[in-house]
Short mmCIF file of C-alpha atoms and ligand atoms in Angstrom, two decimals:
data_model
loop_
_atom_site.label_atom_id
_atom_site.label_comp_id
_atom_site.label_asym_id
_atom_site.label_seq_id
_atom_site.Cartn_x
_atom_site.Cartn_y
_atom_site.Cartn_z
CA MET A 946 14.07 10.10 31.39
CA GLY A 947 15.91 10.65 28.07
CA LEU A 948 14.76 12.74 25.21
CA THR A 949 11.27 12.18 23.74
CA VAL A 950 10.68 12.42 20.08
CA ALA A 951 7.45 12.26 18.05
CA ILE A 952 7.80 11.22 14.33
CA VAL A 953 4.92 12.13 12.08
CA GLY A 954 4.68 9.50 9.30
CA SER A 955 5.77 5.86 9.31
CA GLY A 956 7.20 5.62 5.80
CA PRO A 957 10.96 5.19 5.14
CA GLY A 958 11.71 8.78 6.22
CA GLY A 959 10.01 8.18 9.60
CA PHE A 960 11.45 4.64 10.19
CA TYR A 961 15.03 5.54 9.18
CA SER A 962 14.81 8.48 11.63
CA ALA A 963 13.53 6.20 14.44
CA ALA A 964 16.27 3.69 13.77
CA ALA A 965 19.02 6.30 13.82
CA LEU A 966 17.59 7.91 17.02
CA ILE A 967 17.45 4.71 19.02
CA LYS A 968 21.02 3.75 17.80
CA GLU A 969 22.52 7.17 18.77
CA LEU A 970 20.40 7.73 21.97
CA PRO A 971 19.86 4.57 23.85
CA ASP A 972 17.64 6.13 26.44
CA CYS A 973 15.41 8.16 24.09
CA ARG A 974 11.71 7.46 23.55
CA VAL A 975 10.26 7.60 20.01
CA ASP A 976 6.63 7.60 19.08
CA ILE A 977 5.85 7.20 15.36
CA LEU A 978 2.33 8.48 14.44
CA ASP A 979 0.61 7.69 11.20
CA ARG A 980 -2.80 8.72 9.89
CA LEU A 981 -3.40 5.24 8.55
CA PRO A 982 -3.70 2.12 10.71
CA THR A 983 -1.07 0.61 8.51
CA PRO A 984 2.59 1.45 8.82
CA PHE A 985 5.37 1.87 6.10
CA GLY A 986 3.93 4.65 3.91
CA LEU A 987 4.57 4.13 0.20
CA ILE A 988 6.20 0.79 0.76
CA ARG A 989 2.60 -0.50 1.13
CA ALA A 990 0.78 2.17 -0.88
CA GLY A 991 3.26 3.23 -3.64
CA VAL A 992 5.67 0.39 -4.49
CA ALA A 993 4.08 -1.69 -7.20
CA PRO A 994 2.21 -4.75 -6.00
CA ASP A 995 4.20 -6.95 -8.42
CA HIS A 996 7.41 -5.76 -6.86
CA GLN A 997 7.15 -7.63 -3.56
CA SER A 998 10.91 -7.94 -3.13
CA SER A 999 11.22 -4.13 -2.85
CA LYS A 1000 8.79 -4.25 0.09
CA LYS A 1001 11.04 -6.56 2.15
CA ILE A 1002 12.76 -3.57 3.77
CA ALA A 1003 9.54 -3.35 5.88
CA LYS A 1004 10.83 -6.40 7.82
CA ILE A 1005 13.78 -4.28 9.01
CA PHE A 1006 11.55 -1.35 10.00
CA GLU A 1007 9.47 -3.89 11.86
CA ARG A 1008 12.39 -4.64 14.08
CA THR A 1009 12.70 -0.98 14.87
CA ALA A 1010 8.94 -0.71 15.65
CA GLN A 1011 9.36 -3.66 18.11
CA SER A 1012 12.25 -1.99 19.98
CA GLU A 1013 11.31 -1.15 23.56
CA GLN A 1014 12.17 2.51 22.87
CA VAL A 1015 9.73 2.84 20.02
CA ARG A 1016 5.85 2.79 19.71
CA PHE A 1017 3.71 2.95 16.54
CA LEU A 1018 0.45 4.84 16.93
CA GLY A 1019 -1.61 4.35 13.78
CA ASN A 1020 -4.88 5.99 12.88
CA VAL A 1021 -3.74 9.28 14.35
CA GLU A 1022 -3.63 12.20 11.97
CA VAL A 1023 -1.60 15.15 12.82
CA GLY A 1024 -3.53 18.30 11.91
CA ARG A 1025 -6.80 16.57 12.68
CA ASP A 1026 -6.42 14.56 15.90
CA ILE A 1027 -3.59 16.62 17.31
CA SER A 1028 -1.62 19.65 16.14
CA VAL A 1029 2.06 20.03 15.60
CA ALA A 1030 2.09 22.75 18.27
CA GLU A 1031 0.54 20.26 20.76
CA LEU A 1032 3.11 17.57 19.86
CA ARG A 1033 5.85 20.07 20.36
CA GLY A 1034 4.48 20.88 23.80
CA LEU A 1035 4.63 17.20 24.73
CA TYR A 1036 7.92 16.03 23.11
CA ASP A 1037 11.48 17.30 23.15
CA ALA A 1038 11.60 17.03 19.32
CA VAL A 1039 9.13 16.53 16.49
CA VAL A 1040 10.08 15.10 13.10
CA LEU A 1041 7.83 15.48 10.11
CA ALA A 1042 8.12 12.55 7.73
CA THR A 1043 4.74 12.95 5.95
CA GLY A 1044 6.01 12.32 2.42
CA ALA A 1045 4.79 14.09 -0.70
CA PRO A 1046 1.24 12.69 -1.17
CA ARG A 1047 -0.34 15.41 -3.41
CA ASP A 1048 -0.24 15.07 -7.25
CA ARG A 1049 1.32 17.85 -9.19
CA ARG A 1050 -0.98 19.32 -11.84
CA LEU A 1051 -0.36 19.14 -15.59
CA GLY A 1052 -1.49 22.68 -15.87
CA ILE A 1053 -3.28 22.15 -19.21
CA PRO A 1054 -6.90 22.65 -20.21
CA GLY A 1055 -9.13 19.57 -19.66
CA GLU A 1056 -7.07 18.09 -16.76
CA ASP A 1057 -10.13 18.00 -14.53
CA LEU A 1058 -12.17 15.85 -16.84
CA PRO A 1059 -13.34 12.46 -15.46
CA GLY A 1060 -10.80 9.89 -16.63
CA VAL A 1061 -7.65 12.05 -15.90
CA TYR A 1062 -5.76 10.90 -12.79
CA GLY A 1063 -2.62 11.81 -11.01
CA SER A 1064 -0.19 9.10 -10.11
CA SER A 1065 -0.82 9.31 -6.29
CA GLU A 1066 -4.56 8.68 -6.73
CA PHE A 1067 -4.19 6.03 -9.40
CA VAL A 1068 -1.34 4.13 -7.69
CA GLY A 1069 -3.19 4.65 -4.38
CA TRP A 1070 -6.32 3.03 -5.97
CA TYR A 1071 -4.57 -0.09 -7.19
CA ASN A 1072 -2.58 -0.41 -3.93
CA ALA A 1073 -5.77 -0.20 -1.69
CA HIS A 1074 -4.90 3.08 -0.07
CA PRO A 1075 -8.08 4.02 1.92
CA ASP A 1076 -8.09 7.58 0.41
CA PHE A 1077 -8.61 6.24 -3.12
CA ASN A 1078 -10.68 3.11 -2.75
CA GLU A 1079 -13.65 4.85 -4.41
CA LEU A 1080 -11.74 6.26 -7.41
CA ALA A 1081 -13.13 3.58 -9.72
CA PRO A 1082 -11.28 4.61 -12.94
CA ASN A 1083 -13.17 3.51 -16.04
CA LEU A 1084 -10.82 0.87 -17.68
CA GLU A 1085 -13.58 -0.04 -20.17
CA THR A 1086 -11.62 1.59 -22.97
CA GLY A 1087 -9.35 0.61 -25.90
CA SER A 1088 -6.44 2.85 -25.13
CA ALA A 1089 -4.77 4.53 -22.14
CA VAL A 1090 -2.14 7.30 -21.98
CA VAL A 1091 0.45 7.51 -19.33
CA ILE A 1092 2.43 10.78 -19.07
CA GLY A 1093 5.94 10.55 -17.56
CA ALA A 1094 9.35 8.96 -18.01
CA GLY A 1095 10.04 7.70 -14.47
CA ASN A 1096 9.54 4.39 -12.88
CA VAL A 1097 6.09 5.37 -11.55
CA ALA A 1098 4.97 5.75 -15.17
CA LEU A 1099 6.37 2.39 -16.04
CA ASP A 1100 4.69 0.80 -13.01
CA VAL A 1101 1.32 2.17 -14.16
CA ALA A 1102 1.79 1.13 -17.78
CA ARG A 1103 3.00 -2.34 -16.83
CA LEU A 1104 0.18 -3.02 -14.45
CA LEU A 1105 -2.42 -1.90 -17.01
CA ALA A 1106 -0.92 -4.28 -19.53
CA LYS A 1107 -0.93 -7.32 -17.21
CA THR A 1108 -3.51 -10.07 -17.31
CA GLY A 1109 -5.90 -10.82 -14.54
CA GLN A 1110 -3.90 -13.89 -13.64
CA GLU A 1111 -0.65 -11.84 -13.38
CA VAL A 1112 -2.15 -9.17 -11.12
CA ARG A 1113 -4.05 -11.54 -8.88
CA ALA A 1114 -0.84 -13.21 -7.84
CA THR A 1115 0.19 -9.80 -6.26
CA ASP A 1116 -1.33 -7.89 -3.38
CA MET A 1117 -3.06 -5.39 -5.75
CA ALA A 1118 -6.47 -4.23 -4.35
CA HIS A 1119 -8.98 -6.89 -5.26
CA TYR A 1120 -11.26 -4.34 -7.02
CA ALA A 1121 -8.34 -3.16 -9.14
CA ALA A 1122 -7.36 -6.67 -10.16
CA ASP A 1123 -10.95 -7.30 -11.12
CA ALA A 1124 -11.09 -4.13 -13.22
CA ILE A 1125 -7.78 -4.99 -14.94
CA ASP A 1126 -8.90 -8.54 -15.58
CA VAL A 1127 -11.88 -7.51 -17.71
CA SER A 1128 -10.35 -4.34 -19.18
CA PRO A 1129 -10.39 -4.25 -22.98
CA ILE A 1130 -7.32 -1.85 -23.14
CA ARG A 1131 -5.17 -2.91 -26.12
CA ASP A 1132 -2.90 0.14 -26.49
CA ILE A 1133 -1.02 1.88 -23.74
CA TYR A 1134 0.99 5.01 -24.72
CA VAL A 1135 3.74 6.15 -22.40
CA TYR A 1136 4.81 9.75 -23.34
CA ALA A 1137 8.08 11.37 -22.32
CA ARG A 1138 8.89 14.96 -23.05
CA ARG A 1139 12.59 14.22 -23.61
CA GLY A 1140 14.39 11.39 -25.34
CA PRO A 1141 15.29 7.86 -24.24
CA LEU A 1142 18.73 9.11 -23.03
CA GLN A 1143 17.17 11.60 -20.66
CA ALA A 1144 14.50 9.27 -19.24
CA ALA A 1145 14.58 8.81 -15.39
CA PHE A 1146 13.37 5.17 -15.53
CA THR A 1147 15.83 2.52 -14.51
CA HIS A 1148 16.84 -0.71 -16.34
CA LYS A 1149 15.28 -3.25 -14.04
CA GLU A 1150 11.83 -1.64 -14.80
CA VAL A 1151 12.55 -1.31 -18.52
CA LYS A 1152 13.51 -5.04 -18.70
CA GLU A 1153 10.14 -6.07 -17.33
CA PHE A 1154 8.46 -4.74 -20.52
CA GLY A 1155 9.94 -7.64 -22.35
CA GLU A 1156 8.52 -10.18 -19.90
CA LEU A 1157 4.75 -9.54 -20.02
CA ASP A 1158 2.45 -12.47 -20.78
CA ASN A 1159 -0.04 -10.53 -22.97
CA ALA A 1160 1.78 -7.37 -23.99
CA VAL A 1161 4.45 -6.41 -26.45
CA THR A 1162 6.47 -3.18 -26.19
CA LEU A 1163 7.13 -0.94 -29.14
CA VAL A 1164 9.76 1.83 -29.61
CA ASP A 1165 10.81 3.95 -32.64
CA ALA A 1166 14.29 2.65 -33.50
CA ALA A 1167 15.24 6.05 -35.17
CA LEU A 1168 15.18 7.63 -31.57
CA LEU A 1169 17.78 5.30 -30.14
CA PRO A 1170 21.50 5.98 -30.35
CA ALA A 1171 23.30 3.81 -32.97
CA ASP A 1172 26.27 2.86 -30.78
CA ASP A 1173 27.04 2.84 -27.02
CA ALA A 1174 30.07 5.16 -27.10
CA ASP A 1175 28.51 8.07 -25.20
CA LEU A 1176 26.21 6.18 -22.83
CA GLU A 1177 26.62 6.60 -19.10
CA ASP A 1178 26.43 3.66 -16.62
CA LYS A 1179 25.35 4.74 -13.18
CA GLY A 1180 24.02 1.69 -11.36
CA ARG A 1181 20.32 1.32 -11.69
CA GLY A 1182 20.33 4.34 -14.01
CA SER A 1183 22.47 2.45 -16.60
CA GLN A 1184 21.85 4.01 -20.02
CA THR A 1185 23.56 1.13 -21.78
CA LYS A 1186 21.17 -1.39 -20.33
CA ASN A 1187 18.12 0.85 -20.84
CA ILE A 1188 18.98 1.47 -24.51
CA GLY A 1189 19.75 -2.27 -24.98
CA TYR A 1190 16.29 -3.25 -23.87
CA LEU A 1191 14.70 -0.44 -25.97
CA ARG A 1192 16.63 -1.63 -29.02
CA ASP A 1193 15.04 -5.10 -28.42
CA TYR A 1194 11.60 -3.60 -28.26
CA ALA A 1195 12.26 -1.57 -31.36
CA ARG A 1196 12.51 -4.90 -33.30
CA ASN A 1197 8.94 -5.94 -32.26
CA LYS A 1198 6.26 -5.59 -34.87
CA GLY A 1199 3.25 -5.20 -32.59
CA ASP A 1200 1.24 -8.33 -33.55
CA GLU A 1201 3.08 -10.70 -31.34
CA LYS A 1202 0.65 -10.27 -28.36
CA PRO A 1203 -2.83 -8.74 -28.00
CA VAL A 1204 -1.68 -5.69 -25.91
CA ARG A 1205 0.75 -3.07 -27.20
CA ILE A 1206 2.72 -0.68 -24.99
CA HIS A 1207 4.06 2.23 -27.09
CA MET A 1208 7.04 3.94 -25.56
CA GLU A 1209 6.86 7.44 -27.07
CA PHE A 1210 9.41 10.19 -26.67
CA PHE A 1211 9.76 13.87 -27.46
CA ALA A 1212 6.12 14.75 -27.00
CA MET A 1213 4.19 16.71 -24.24
CA PRO A 1214 0.47 17.01 -23.43
CA VAL A 1215 -1.11 20.38 -24.29
CA GLU A 1216 -4.78 19.70 -23.95
CA ILE A 1217 -7.14 16.94 -22.75
CA LEU A 1218 -10.33 16.75 -24.77
CA GLY A 1219 -13.75 15.39 -23.94
CA GLY A 1220 -17.17 16.05 -22.51
CA ASP A 1221 -18.41 13.79 -19.68
CA GLN A 1222 -15.26 11.70 -20.00
CA VAL A 1223 -11.80 12.14 -21.65
CA SER A 1224 -12.03 11.31 -25.33
CA ALA A 1225 -8.63 12.28 -26.61
CA ILE A 1226 -5.35 14.04 -25.68
CA ARG A 1227 -3.69 16.63 -27.74
CA MET A 1228 0.14 16.31 -27.74
CA GLU A 1229 2.86 18.57 -29.06
CA ARG A 1230 6.15 17.29 -30.44
CA THR A 1231 9.21 18.56 -28.61
CA ARG A 1232 12.97 18.72 -29.17
CA LEU A 1233 15.89 19.58 -26.96
CA ASP A 1234 17.86 22.66 -27.40
CA ASP A 1235 21.73 22.93 -27.04
CA ASN A 1236 21.34 23.17 -23.29
CA GLY A 1237 19.15 20.10 -23.08
CA ARG A 1238 15.99 22.03 -22.41
CA VAL A 1239 12.63 20.87 -23.79
CA VAL A 1240 11.41 23.12 -26.68
CA PRO A 1241 7.92 22.71 -28.09
CA THR A 1242 7.98 22.46 -31.84
CA GLY A 1243 4.40 23.60 -32.70
CA GLU A 1244 3.54 20.31 -34.29
CA THR A 1245 0.50 18.75 -32.56
CA PHE A 1246 -1.39 15.58 -32.90
CA GLU A 1247 -4.42 13.99 -31.19
CA LEU A 1248 -4.70 10.58 -29.74
CA PRO A 1249 -8.08 9.05 -28.81
CA CYS A 1250 -8.17 7.65 -25.30
CA ASN A 1251 -10.56 7.47 -22.30
CA ILE A 1252 -8.01 7.41 -19.52
CA VAL A 1253 -4.92 9.59 -18.82
CA VAL A 1254 -2.61 8.98 -15.87
CA ALA A 1255 -0.16 11.81 -15.18
CA CYS A 1256 2.92 10.53 -13.43
CA ILE A 1257 4.67 13.85 -13.26
CA GLY A 1258 5.60 14.03 -9.60
CA THR A 1259 4.02 14.89 -6.29
CA GLN A 1260 4.34 17.48 -3.55
CA SER A 1261 4.18 17.67 0.17
CA THR A 1262 1.06 18.82 2.01
CA PRO A 1263 1.46 21.84 4.27
CA LEU A 1264 0.72 21.05 7.91
CA ASP A 1265 -0.65 23.48 10.48
CA ASN A 1266 1.49 26.59 10.29
CA VAL A 1267 4.85 24.91 9.76
CA ALA A 1268 7.05 26.94 7.43
CA TYR A 1269 6.47 25.68 3.86
CA ASP A 1270 8.35 26.33 0.68
CA GLU A 1271 5.68 26.93 -1.98
CA LYS A 1272 8.11 26.93 -4.83
CA ALA A 1273 9.87 23.69 -3.87
CA GLN A 1274 6.55 22.20 -2.60
CA ARG A 1275 8.02 20.86 0.64
CA PHE A 1276 8.72 22.05 4.14
CA LEU A 1277 11.16 24.89 4.40
CA ASN A 1278 14.27 23.47 5.96
CA GLU A 1279 18.01 23.48 6.18
CA ASP A 1280 19.47 19.98 5.96
CA GLY A 1281 16.37 18.65 7.81
CA ARG A 1282 16.08 21.45 10.44
CA ILE A 1283 13.00 23.55 10.29
CA GLU A 1284 13.77 25.14 13.66
CA ASP A 1285 15.19 23.89 16.99
CA GLY A 1286 13.04 20.98 18.14
CA LEU A 1287 11.30 20.58 14.73
CA TYR A 1288 12.86 18.50 11.93
CA VAL A 1289 11.95 16.95 8.69
CA ALA A 1290 12.95 13.75 6.84
CA GLY A 1291 12.21 11.83 3.60
CA TRP A 1292 10.22 13.33 0.82
CA ALA A 1293 8.68 16.02 3.01
CA LYS A 1294 12.26 17.33 3.32
CA ARG A 1295 13.78 16.75 -0.15
CA GLY A 1296 10.86 16.29 -2.52
CA PRO A 1297 9.69 13.16 -4.28
CA SER A 1298 12.76 11.54 -5.72
CA GLY A 1299 14.96 8.59 -5.22
CA THR A 1300 14.36 5.16 -3.73
CA ILE A 1301 13.54 3.89 -0.32
CA ALA A 1302 17.24 3.81 0.58
CA THR A 1303 17.69 7.42 -0.46
CA ASN A 1304 15.86 8.42 2.67
CA PHE A 1305 18.41 6.69 4.91
CA PRO A 1306 20.78 9.56 5.43
CA ASP A 1307 17.89 11.83 6.52
CA GLY A 1308 17.58 9.71 9.71
CA ASN A 1309 21.23 10.31 10.69
CA GLN A 1310 20.80 14.00 10.15
CA VAL A 1311 17.70 14.03 12.47
CA ALA A 1312 19.66 12.07 15.15
CA ASP A 1313 22.54 14.53 14.96
CA PHE A 1314 20.16 17.43 15.61
CA VAL A 1315 18.26 15.69 18.40
CA LYS A 1316 21.53 14.61 20.10
CA ALA A 1317 22.32 18.26 20.74
CA LEU A 1318 19.04 18.84 22.67
CA THR A 1319 18.61 18.69 26.39
CA PRO A 1320 15.57 16.80 27.85
CA ASP A 1321 12.92 19.15 29.20
CA SER A 1322 11.46 17.62 32.32
CA PHE A 1323 8.24 19.61 31.94
CA LYS A 1324 7.35 17.86 28.74
CA GLN A 1325 5.00 14.85 29.35
CA GLY A 1326 6.08 12.83 26.37
CA PRO A 1327 4.27 9.57 25.51
CA ALA A 1328 2.08 9.63 28.64
CA GLY A 1329 0.78 13.10 27.72
CA LEU A 1330 -0.01 11.93 24.18
CA ASP A 1331 -1.87 8.88 25.44
CA GLN A 1332 -3.94 11.03 27.65
CA LEU A 1333 -4.71 13.61 25.06
CA LEU A 1334 -5.72 11.03 22.42
CA ALA A 1335 -7.90 9.14 24.93
CA ASP A 1336 -9.64 12.38 25.88
CA ARG A 1337 -10.30 12.96 22.13
CA GLY A 1338 -11.68 9.53 21.66
CA VAL A 1339 -9.07 8.50 19.00
CA ARG A 1340 -8.81 4.77 18.33
CA VAL A 1341 -5.09 4.33 18.31
CA VAL A 1342 -3.84 1.28 16.31
CA THR A 1343 -0.65 -0.05 17.94
CA PHE A 1344 1.93 -2.17 16.23
CA GLU A 1345 0.52 -5.28 17.75
CA ASP A 1346 -2.89 -4.25 16.36
CA TRP A 1347 -1.24 -3.82 12.93
CA LYS A 1348 0.23 -7.30 13.16
CA ARG A 1349 -3.29 -8.63 13.66
CA ILE A 1350 -4.52 -6.62 10.74
CA GLU A 1351 -1.64 -8.05 8.68
CA ALA A 1352 -2.38 -11.61 9.79
CA ALA A 1353 -6.02 -11.20 8.68
CA GLU A 1354 -4.86 -9.87 5.31
CA GLU A 1355 -2.49 -12.79 4.82
CA ALA A 1356 -5.23 -15.23 5.91
CA GLY A 1357 -7.54 -13.82 3.25
CA ALA A 1358 -5.03 -14.25 0.42
CA THR A 1359 -6.02 -16.25 -2.73
CA HIS A 1360 -4.47 -17.11 -6.10
CA GLY A 1361 -0.89 -17.20 -4.48
CA ALA A 1362 -1.08 -13.54 -3.54
CA PRO A 1363 0.91 -12.59 -0.41
CA ARG A 1364 -2.18 -10.94 1.17
CA ARG A 1365 -5.60 -9.53 0.40
CA LYS A 1366 -5.48 -5.99 1.50
CA PHE A 1367 -8.27 -4.35 3.41
CA THR A 1368 -9.30 -1.22 1.50
CA THR A 1369 -11.06 0.77 4.16
CA ILE A 1370 -10.11 1.97 7.66
CA PRO A 1371 -13.36 0.69 9.29
CA GLU A 1372 -12.64 -2.83 7.88
CA MET A 1373 -9.32 -2.77 9.51
CA ILE A 1374 -10.56 -1.50 12.83
CA LYS A 1375 -13.38 -4.03 12.82
CA THR A 1376 -10.76 -6.84 12.57
CA LEU A 1377 -9.46 -5.67 15.91
CA GLY A 1378 -12.78 -6.26 17.52
C1 FAD B 1238 4.36 4.89 -7.04
C2 FAD B 1238 5.71 4.77 -6.29
C3 FAD B 1238 6.47 3.62 -6.45
C4 FAD B 1238 7.75 3.51 -5.81
N1 FAD B 1238 8.37 2.32 -6.00
C5 FAD B 1238 9.61 2.21 -5.38
C6 FAD B 1238 10.37 0.99 -5.48
O1 FAD B 1238 9.92 0.07 -6.13
N2 FAD B 1238 11.52 0.92 -4.85
C7 FAD B 1238 12.00 1.97 -4.08
O2 FAD B 1238 13.14 1.90 -3.52
N3 FAD B 1238 11.34 3.13 -3.94
C8 FAD B 1238 10.10 3.29 -4.55
N4 FAD B 1238 9.47 4.43 -4.45
C9 FAD B 1238 10.02 5.57 -3.61
C10 FAD B 1238 9.69 5.36 -2.09
O3 FAD B 1238 8.43 4.89 -1.89
C11 FAD B 1238 9.95 6.67 -1.39
O4 FAD B 1238 11.36 7.06 -1.46
C12 FAD B 1238 9.61 6.61 0.14
O5 FAD B 1238 8.40 6.02 0.36
C13 FAD B 1238 9.51 8.06 0.69
O6 FAD B 1238 9.42 7.96 2.09
P1 FAD B 1238 8.66 8.96 3.04
O7 FAD B 1238 8.66 8.43 4.38
O8 FAD B 1238 9.33 10.32 2.76
O9 FAD B 1238 7.17 9.13 2.55
P2 FAD B 1238 5.97 8.06 2.53
O10 FAD B 1238 6.43 6.66 2.18
O11 FAD B 1238 4.91 8.67 1.67
O12 FAD B 1238 5.48 8.12 4.08
C14 FAD B 1238 4.78 9.12 4.60
C15 FAD B 1238 3.83 8.70 5.71
O13 FAD B 1238 3.37 9.80 6.36
C16 FAD B 1238 1.93 9.51 6.71
N5 FAD B 1238 1.37 10.82 6.94
C17 FAD B 1238 1.19 11.85 5.97
N6 FAD B 1238 0.53 12.87 6.55
C18 FAD B 1238 0.27 12.58 7.88
C19 FAD B 1238 -0.25 13.24 8.94
N7 FAD B 1238 -0.76 14.51 8.83
N8 FAD B 1238 -0.39 12.66 10.17
C20 FAD B 1238 0.11 11.43 10.33
N9 FAD B 1238 0.70 10.67 9.30
C21 FAD B 1238 0.78 11.29 8.06
C22 FAD B 1238 1.43 8.79 5.50
O14 FAD B 1238 0.27 8.03 5.83
C23 FAD B 1238 2.67 7.87 5.20
O15 FAD B 1238 2.54 6.66 5.88
C24 FAD B 1238 8.20 4.59 -5.08
C25 FAD B 1238 7.45 5.77 -4.92
C26 FAD B 1238 6.26 5.87 -5.57
C27 FAD B 1238 5.45 7.11 -5.45
#
């Protein structure tokens, strides 16, 4: 038998690794484990429900999952159902591709008040991630604040600004679409600590703010450069295009449509105020010093709001006793190697940045490491895993099972949506009979 590899996590990091392994090692066996019954990680649970075209890459991963060398074992949580050490005892190599699912904290007073959410939990809620189906954020409010200047912040603001009709045509969780449909939110503030030139968001996402049925976007024209001479164009990060769209929005008055999205720059949160619920946020004006660092100016102001979503990044979750870099908030590794036989890919390796495709090279690095190993005939591989999980009574969801769950979700779709997602694991398992 060839080398056996267990990959923990079925997001892009896991699937790019599996694809590279079966390409480079035609006789290896790869098992991809995921704690959820559903594969593809943030493609299902992070990418915005109104960005279906970005999810199409899952079709390519599906071909990998259906290779004879590969198995998907969903509903198996490493650290709960089986340990990393046990996996290492069974397989020649183990690859951690567990992503970065934990929200970073704002680190300011009031952030634990009801009504303050991190992006993982808020995005997970509207994308029907079973961990967050009971979040029930209160959208019965006039104004919402979104902190951050990346595409995740723009996703959250855009979806909050959409009409019920717009979100029902997506695969947003049905409870979230219902809440957005009746939400009285009229003002959505997106706050960035730096200026429009430093923002991490990309032009495709900025452009969408001019295409909303019910919402108009506002920007302070004084913050935008007068000419394009010093702007940088780097693909999706094109400053010229970003600034072009923002200049268009700066011409809006605010009364064109019922909902207003305020794109605000040079301000950071310093305190969240409230009692049983958020009632306001205190912000402080910032400026950039000569080195481009953010400097607080001491000038503060308060903004009434009942919901705050902090889109300021996420971090990996430590697993068993695998070496973890507390400062970088990801597994301690060198180019994807934790130690011989234990590797890491995707956001668990690099931290939470980049697109789906950014994870691609990680797979090749993993394959290069694994190629150098020699199969250990004493390791039981997939047969040993099956026995252990059966002994522990774990209900493994295979890829064929997932396809049945997917078919049931597609059959339940209404309003032109691609699917009606199940929102709990028991519902998914019940579908399988
Ligand atoms: C809100 C949001 C929107 C995004 N939108 C886009 C977009 O539109 N386009 C784009 O190109 N990129 C987008 N990205 C980036 C893209 O989603 C990431 O680059 C990519 O998903 C990272 O892949 P990953 O495999 O490292 O992690 P993930 O996709 O998070 O996958 C990790 C997997 O590991 C599983 N797992 C975790 N712990 C365990 C465990 N203990 N046992 C078993 N399984 C476990 C999880 O269930 C999950 O399936 C977005 C990211 C976010 C957060």
